[in-house]
Coordinates of C-alpha atoms in Angstrom, one line a residue:
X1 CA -17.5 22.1 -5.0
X2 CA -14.6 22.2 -3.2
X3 CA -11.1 22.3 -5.1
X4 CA -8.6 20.2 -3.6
X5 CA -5.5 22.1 -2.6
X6 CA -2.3 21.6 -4.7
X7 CA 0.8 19.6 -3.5
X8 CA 3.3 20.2 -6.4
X9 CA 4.0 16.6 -5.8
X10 CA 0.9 15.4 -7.3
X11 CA -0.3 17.0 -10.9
X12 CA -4.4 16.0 -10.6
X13 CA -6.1 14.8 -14.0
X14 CA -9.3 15.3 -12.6
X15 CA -9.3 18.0 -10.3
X16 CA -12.9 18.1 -8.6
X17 CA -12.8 14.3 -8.3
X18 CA -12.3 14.6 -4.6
X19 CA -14.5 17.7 -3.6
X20 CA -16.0 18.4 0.2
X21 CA -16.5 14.7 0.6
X22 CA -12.3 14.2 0.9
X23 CA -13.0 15.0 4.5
X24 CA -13.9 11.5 5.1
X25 CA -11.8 9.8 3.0
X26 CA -9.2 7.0 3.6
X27 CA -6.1 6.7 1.4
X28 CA -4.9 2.7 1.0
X29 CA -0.9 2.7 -0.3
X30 CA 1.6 0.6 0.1
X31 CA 4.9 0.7 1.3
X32 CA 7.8 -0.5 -1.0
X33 CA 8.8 -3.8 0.6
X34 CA 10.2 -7.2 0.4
X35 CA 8.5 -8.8 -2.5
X36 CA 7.0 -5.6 -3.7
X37 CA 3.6 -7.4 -1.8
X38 CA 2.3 -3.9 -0.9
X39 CA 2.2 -2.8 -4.8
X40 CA 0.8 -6.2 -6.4
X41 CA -1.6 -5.7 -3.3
X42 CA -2.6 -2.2 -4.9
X43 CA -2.4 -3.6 -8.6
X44 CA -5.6 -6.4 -7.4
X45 CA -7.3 -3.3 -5.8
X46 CA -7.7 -1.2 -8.8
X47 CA -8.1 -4.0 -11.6
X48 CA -11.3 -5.8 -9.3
X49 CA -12.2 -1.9 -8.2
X50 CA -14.4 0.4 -10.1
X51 CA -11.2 3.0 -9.8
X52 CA -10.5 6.2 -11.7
X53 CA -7.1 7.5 -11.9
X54 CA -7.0 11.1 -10.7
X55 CA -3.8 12.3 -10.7
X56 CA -0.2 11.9 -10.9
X57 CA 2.7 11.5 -8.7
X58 CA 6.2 13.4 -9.3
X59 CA 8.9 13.9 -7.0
X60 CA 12.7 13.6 -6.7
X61 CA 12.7 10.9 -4.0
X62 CA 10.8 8.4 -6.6
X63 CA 12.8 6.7 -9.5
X64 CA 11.5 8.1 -13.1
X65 CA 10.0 5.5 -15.3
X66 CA 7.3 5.6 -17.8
X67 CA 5.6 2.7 -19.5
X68 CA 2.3 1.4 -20.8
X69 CA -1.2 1.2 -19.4
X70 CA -0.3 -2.0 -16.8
X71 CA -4.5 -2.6 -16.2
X72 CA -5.5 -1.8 -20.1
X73 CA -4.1 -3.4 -23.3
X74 CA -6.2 -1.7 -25.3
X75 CA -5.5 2.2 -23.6
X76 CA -2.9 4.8 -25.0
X77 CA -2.0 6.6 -21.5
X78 CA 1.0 6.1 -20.5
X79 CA 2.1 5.2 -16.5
X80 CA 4.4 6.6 -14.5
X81 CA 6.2 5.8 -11.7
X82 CA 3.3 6.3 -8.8
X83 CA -0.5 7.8 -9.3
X84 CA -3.4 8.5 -7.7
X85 CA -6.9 7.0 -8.0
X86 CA -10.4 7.1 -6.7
X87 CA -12.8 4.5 -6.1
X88 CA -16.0 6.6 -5.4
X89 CA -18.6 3.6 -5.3
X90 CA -16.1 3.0 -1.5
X91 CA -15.0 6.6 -0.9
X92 CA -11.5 5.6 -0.6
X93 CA -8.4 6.7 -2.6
X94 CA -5.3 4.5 -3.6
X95 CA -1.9 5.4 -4.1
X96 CA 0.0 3.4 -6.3
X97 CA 3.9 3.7 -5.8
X98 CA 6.1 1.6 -8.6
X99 CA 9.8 2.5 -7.9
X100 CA 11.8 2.9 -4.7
X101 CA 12.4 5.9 -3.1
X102 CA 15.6 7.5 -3.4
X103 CA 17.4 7.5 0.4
X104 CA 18.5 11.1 0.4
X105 CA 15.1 12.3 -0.9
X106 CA 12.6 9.9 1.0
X107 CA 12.0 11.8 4.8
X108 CA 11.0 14.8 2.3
X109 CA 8.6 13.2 0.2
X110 CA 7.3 11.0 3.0
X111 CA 6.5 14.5 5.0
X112 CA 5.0 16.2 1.8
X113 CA 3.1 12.9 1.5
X114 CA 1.7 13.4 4.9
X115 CA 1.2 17.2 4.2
X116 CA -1.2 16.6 0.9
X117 CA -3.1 13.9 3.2
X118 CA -4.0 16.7 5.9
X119 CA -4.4 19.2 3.1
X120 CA -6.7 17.6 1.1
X121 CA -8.4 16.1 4.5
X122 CA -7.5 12.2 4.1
X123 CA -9.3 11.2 7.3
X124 CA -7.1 8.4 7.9
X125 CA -4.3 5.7 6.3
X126 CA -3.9 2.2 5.8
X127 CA -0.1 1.2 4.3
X128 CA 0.0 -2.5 3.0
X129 CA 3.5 -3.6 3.4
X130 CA 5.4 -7.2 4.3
X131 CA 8.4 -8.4 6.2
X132 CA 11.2 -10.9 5.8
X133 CA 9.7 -14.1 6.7
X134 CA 13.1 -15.4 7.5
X135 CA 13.8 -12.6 10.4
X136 CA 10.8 -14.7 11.8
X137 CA 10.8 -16.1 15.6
X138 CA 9.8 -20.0 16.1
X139 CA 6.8 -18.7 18.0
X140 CA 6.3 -16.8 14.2
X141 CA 6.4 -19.5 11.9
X142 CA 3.5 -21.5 13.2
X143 CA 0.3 -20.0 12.8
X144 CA -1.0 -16.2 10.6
X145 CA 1.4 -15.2 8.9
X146 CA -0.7 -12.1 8.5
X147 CA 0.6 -8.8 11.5
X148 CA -0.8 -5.6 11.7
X149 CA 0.7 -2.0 12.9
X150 CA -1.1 0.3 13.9
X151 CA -0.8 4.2 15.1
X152 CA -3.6 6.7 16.5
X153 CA -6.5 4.1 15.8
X154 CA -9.3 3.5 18.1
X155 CA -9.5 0.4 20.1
X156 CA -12.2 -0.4 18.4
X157 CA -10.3 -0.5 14.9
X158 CA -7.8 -2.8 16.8
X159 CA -10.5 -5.3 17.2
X160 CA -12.1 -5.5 14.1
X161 CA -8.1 -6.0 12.3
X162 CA -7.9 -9.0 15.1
X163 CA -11.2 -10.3 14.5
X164 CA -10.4 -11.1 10.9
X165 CA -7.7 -13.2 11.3
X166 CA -4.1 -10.9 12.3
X167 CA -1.9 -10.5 15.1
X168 CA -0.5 -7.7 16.6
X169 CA 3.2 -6.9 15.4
X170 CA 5.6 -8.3 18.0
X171 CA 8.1 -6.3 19.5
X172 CA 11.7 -7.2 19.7
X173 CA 14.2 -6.0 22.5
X174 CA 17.2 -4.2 20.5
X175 CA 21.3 -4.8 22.0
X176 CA 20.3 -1.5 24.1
X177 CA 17.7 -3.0 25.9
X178 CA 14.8 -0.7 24.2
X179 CA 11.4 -2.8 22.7
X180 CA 10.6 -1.9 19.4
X181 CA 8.6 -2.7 16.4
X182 CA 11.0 -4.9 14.2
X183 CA 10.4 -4.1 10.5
X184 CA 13.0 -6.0 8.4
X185 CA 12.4 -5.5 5.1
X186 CA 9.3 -3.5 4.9
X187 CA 10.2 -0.3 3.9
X188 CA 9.0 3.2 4.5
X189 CA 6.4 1.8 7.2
X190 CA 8.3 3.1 10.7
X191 CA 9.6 6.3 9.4
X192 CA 6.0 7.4 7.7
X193 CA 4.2 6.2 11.1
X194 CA 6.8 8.2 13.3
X195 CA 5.3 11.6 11.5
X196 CA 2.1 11.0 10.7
X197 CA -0.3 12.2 13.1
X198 CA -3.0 11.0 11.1
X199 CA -4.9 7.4 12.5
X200 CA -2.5 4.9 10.2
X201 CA -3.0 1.1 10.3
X202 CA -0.7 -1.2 8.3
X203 CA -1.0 -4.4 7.2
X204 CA 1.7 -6.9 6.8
X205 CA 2.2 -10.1 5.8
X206 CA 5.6 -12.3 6.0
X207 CA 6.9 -13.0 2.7
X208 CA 10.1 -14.9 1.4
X209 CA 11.9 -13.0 -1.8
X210 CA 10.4 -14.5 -5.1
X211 CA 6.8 -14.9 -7.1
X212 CA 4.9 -13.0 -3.9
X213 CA 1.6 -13.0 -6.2
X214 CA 0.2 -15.3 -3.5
X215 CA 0.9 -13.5 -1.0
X216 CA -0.7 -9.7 -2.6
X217 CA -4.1 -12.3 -3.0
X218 CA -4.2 -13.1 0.4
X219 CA -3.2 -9.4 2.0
X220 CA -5.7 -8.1 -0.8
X221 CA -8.4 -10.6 0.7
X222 CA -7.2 -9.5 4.7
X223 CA -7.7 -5.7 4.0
X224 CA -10.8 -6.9 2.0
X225 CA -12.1 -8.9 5.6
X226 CA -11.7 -5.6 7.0
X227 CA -12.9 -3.1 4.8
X228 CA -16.0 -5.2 3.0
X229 CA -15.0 -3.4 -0.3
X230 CA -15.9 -7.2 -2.3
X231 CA -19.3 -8.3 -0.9
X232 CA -17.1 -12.0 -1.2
X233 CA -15.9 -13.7 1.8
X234 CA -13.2 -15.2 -0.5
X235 CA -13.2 -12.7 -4.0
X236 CA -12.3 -13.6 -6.7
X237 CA -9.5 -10.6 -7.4
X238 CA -9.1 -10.0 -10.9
X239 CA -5.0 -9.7 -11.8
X240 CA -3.8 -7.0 -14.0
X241 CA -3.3 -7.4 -17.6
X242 CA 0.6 -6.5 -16.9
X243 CA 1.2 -9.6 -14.9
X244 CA 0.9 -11.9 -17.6
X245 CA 4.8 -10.9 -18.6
X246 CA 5.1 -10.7 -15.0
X247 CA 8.1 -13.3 -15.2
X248 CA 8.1 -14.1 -18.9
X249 CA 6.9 -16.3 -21.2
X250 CA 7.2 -19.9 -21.0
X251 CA 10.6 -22.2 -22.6
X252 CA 11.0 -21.7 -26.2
X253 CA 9.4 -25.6 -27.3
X254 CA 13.4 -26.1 -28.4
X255 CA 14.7 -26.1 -24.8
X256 CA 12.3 -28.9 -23.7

């Protein structure tokens, strides 16, 4: 087999998990966004997938934190605050992100991020992110709600992410008269595309601040109209164990 080179960003648990076959291997993570829809996105993937966590991410640019097993009651691992797992029955890996990036730190980690995807030969990326729904044109509000983004992908890739149901990513004209992608809210999805040179598509959906659980089902079942990873035109995704506290538990029976 062979061993996958070592970023020091990411400590592997199982280190021959992703052996010659990593050449043709896709890596799904999300950006941090409005509505952290990216990450509850990721959180369906590996609670429905048959996933196996494979590693660990450290790194200065992400906030420390350390909890409990968010997909197993019942496990004694601990999670930290972004990991790495393999879904070998769909060749794909997933990167889970859980804090924000730290501003000063970010263009490093994004550019080891993109180093350890060439190293290890990630063959291409697809970043799930969302966007301020009220940053939204008239022509916007009617209509999907659901855009892609995409970078180095084939024309034929474009047609099969319209075919299931997205538009395109507008552009906008800034004060200086240049068109541009216009991002609001969606995190580290302009400045990873700029210096990746891998093919990157990214999936967005317009979101309004609040419970965006809604909105990670139906991004989860986009990607899925896509990627056929559920044989379901409609799965049934199964939420993670740590949502249930997601915003509490209900009124005392005093309050009422």
């Amino acid at each position: 087999m062979l061993l996958v080179p070592k970023i020091e960003m990411i400590k592997y648990i199982e280190c021959d998990m992703l052996d010659a076959a990593a050449t043709t291997l896709p890596v799904i993570q999300p950006s941090v966004s409005v509505g952290n829809v990216g990450q509850l996105t990721i959180d369906l993937l590996i609670s429905t997938l048959p996933t196996k966590k494979i590693g660990i991410v450290h790194h200065p640019a992400i906030h420390a934190m350390v909890g409990g097993d968010p997909y197993n009651p019942n496990s004694k691992e601990v999670t930290t605050s972004a990991d790495l797992h393999l879904v070998e029955e769909h060749s794909i890996v997933i990167l889970q992100i859980r804090a924000p990036l730290i501003k000063r730190e970010r263009q490093k980690f994004l550019e080891e991020l993109v180093a350890w995807c060439k190293n290890v030969g990630i063959k291409d990326v697809v970043m799930l992110s969302s966007c301020n729904a009220y940053e939204r044109w008239d022509s916007q509000i009617s209509g999907t709600q659901l855009r892609y983004y995409t970078s180095n992908v084939s024309e034929s890739c474009v047609q099969m992410l319209r075919s299931v149901g997205a538009a395109e990513l507008e552009e906008r004209t800034d004060e200086f008269g240049k068109k541009q992608r216009f991002l609001s809210g969606a995190g580290f999805v302009q400045p990873f595309m700029d210096i990746c040179e891998l093919p990157v598509a990214t999936l967005i959906k317009f979101v309004d601040e609040g419970d965006n659980r809604s909105d990670a089902y139906a991004l989860a079942t986009y990607l899925n109209a896509w990627k056929h990873l559920l044989k379901e035109t409609n799965p049934s995704w199964k939420a993670p164990f740590s949502w249930k506290n997601l915003y509490g538990g209900p009124q005392p029976v005093g309050l009422c």
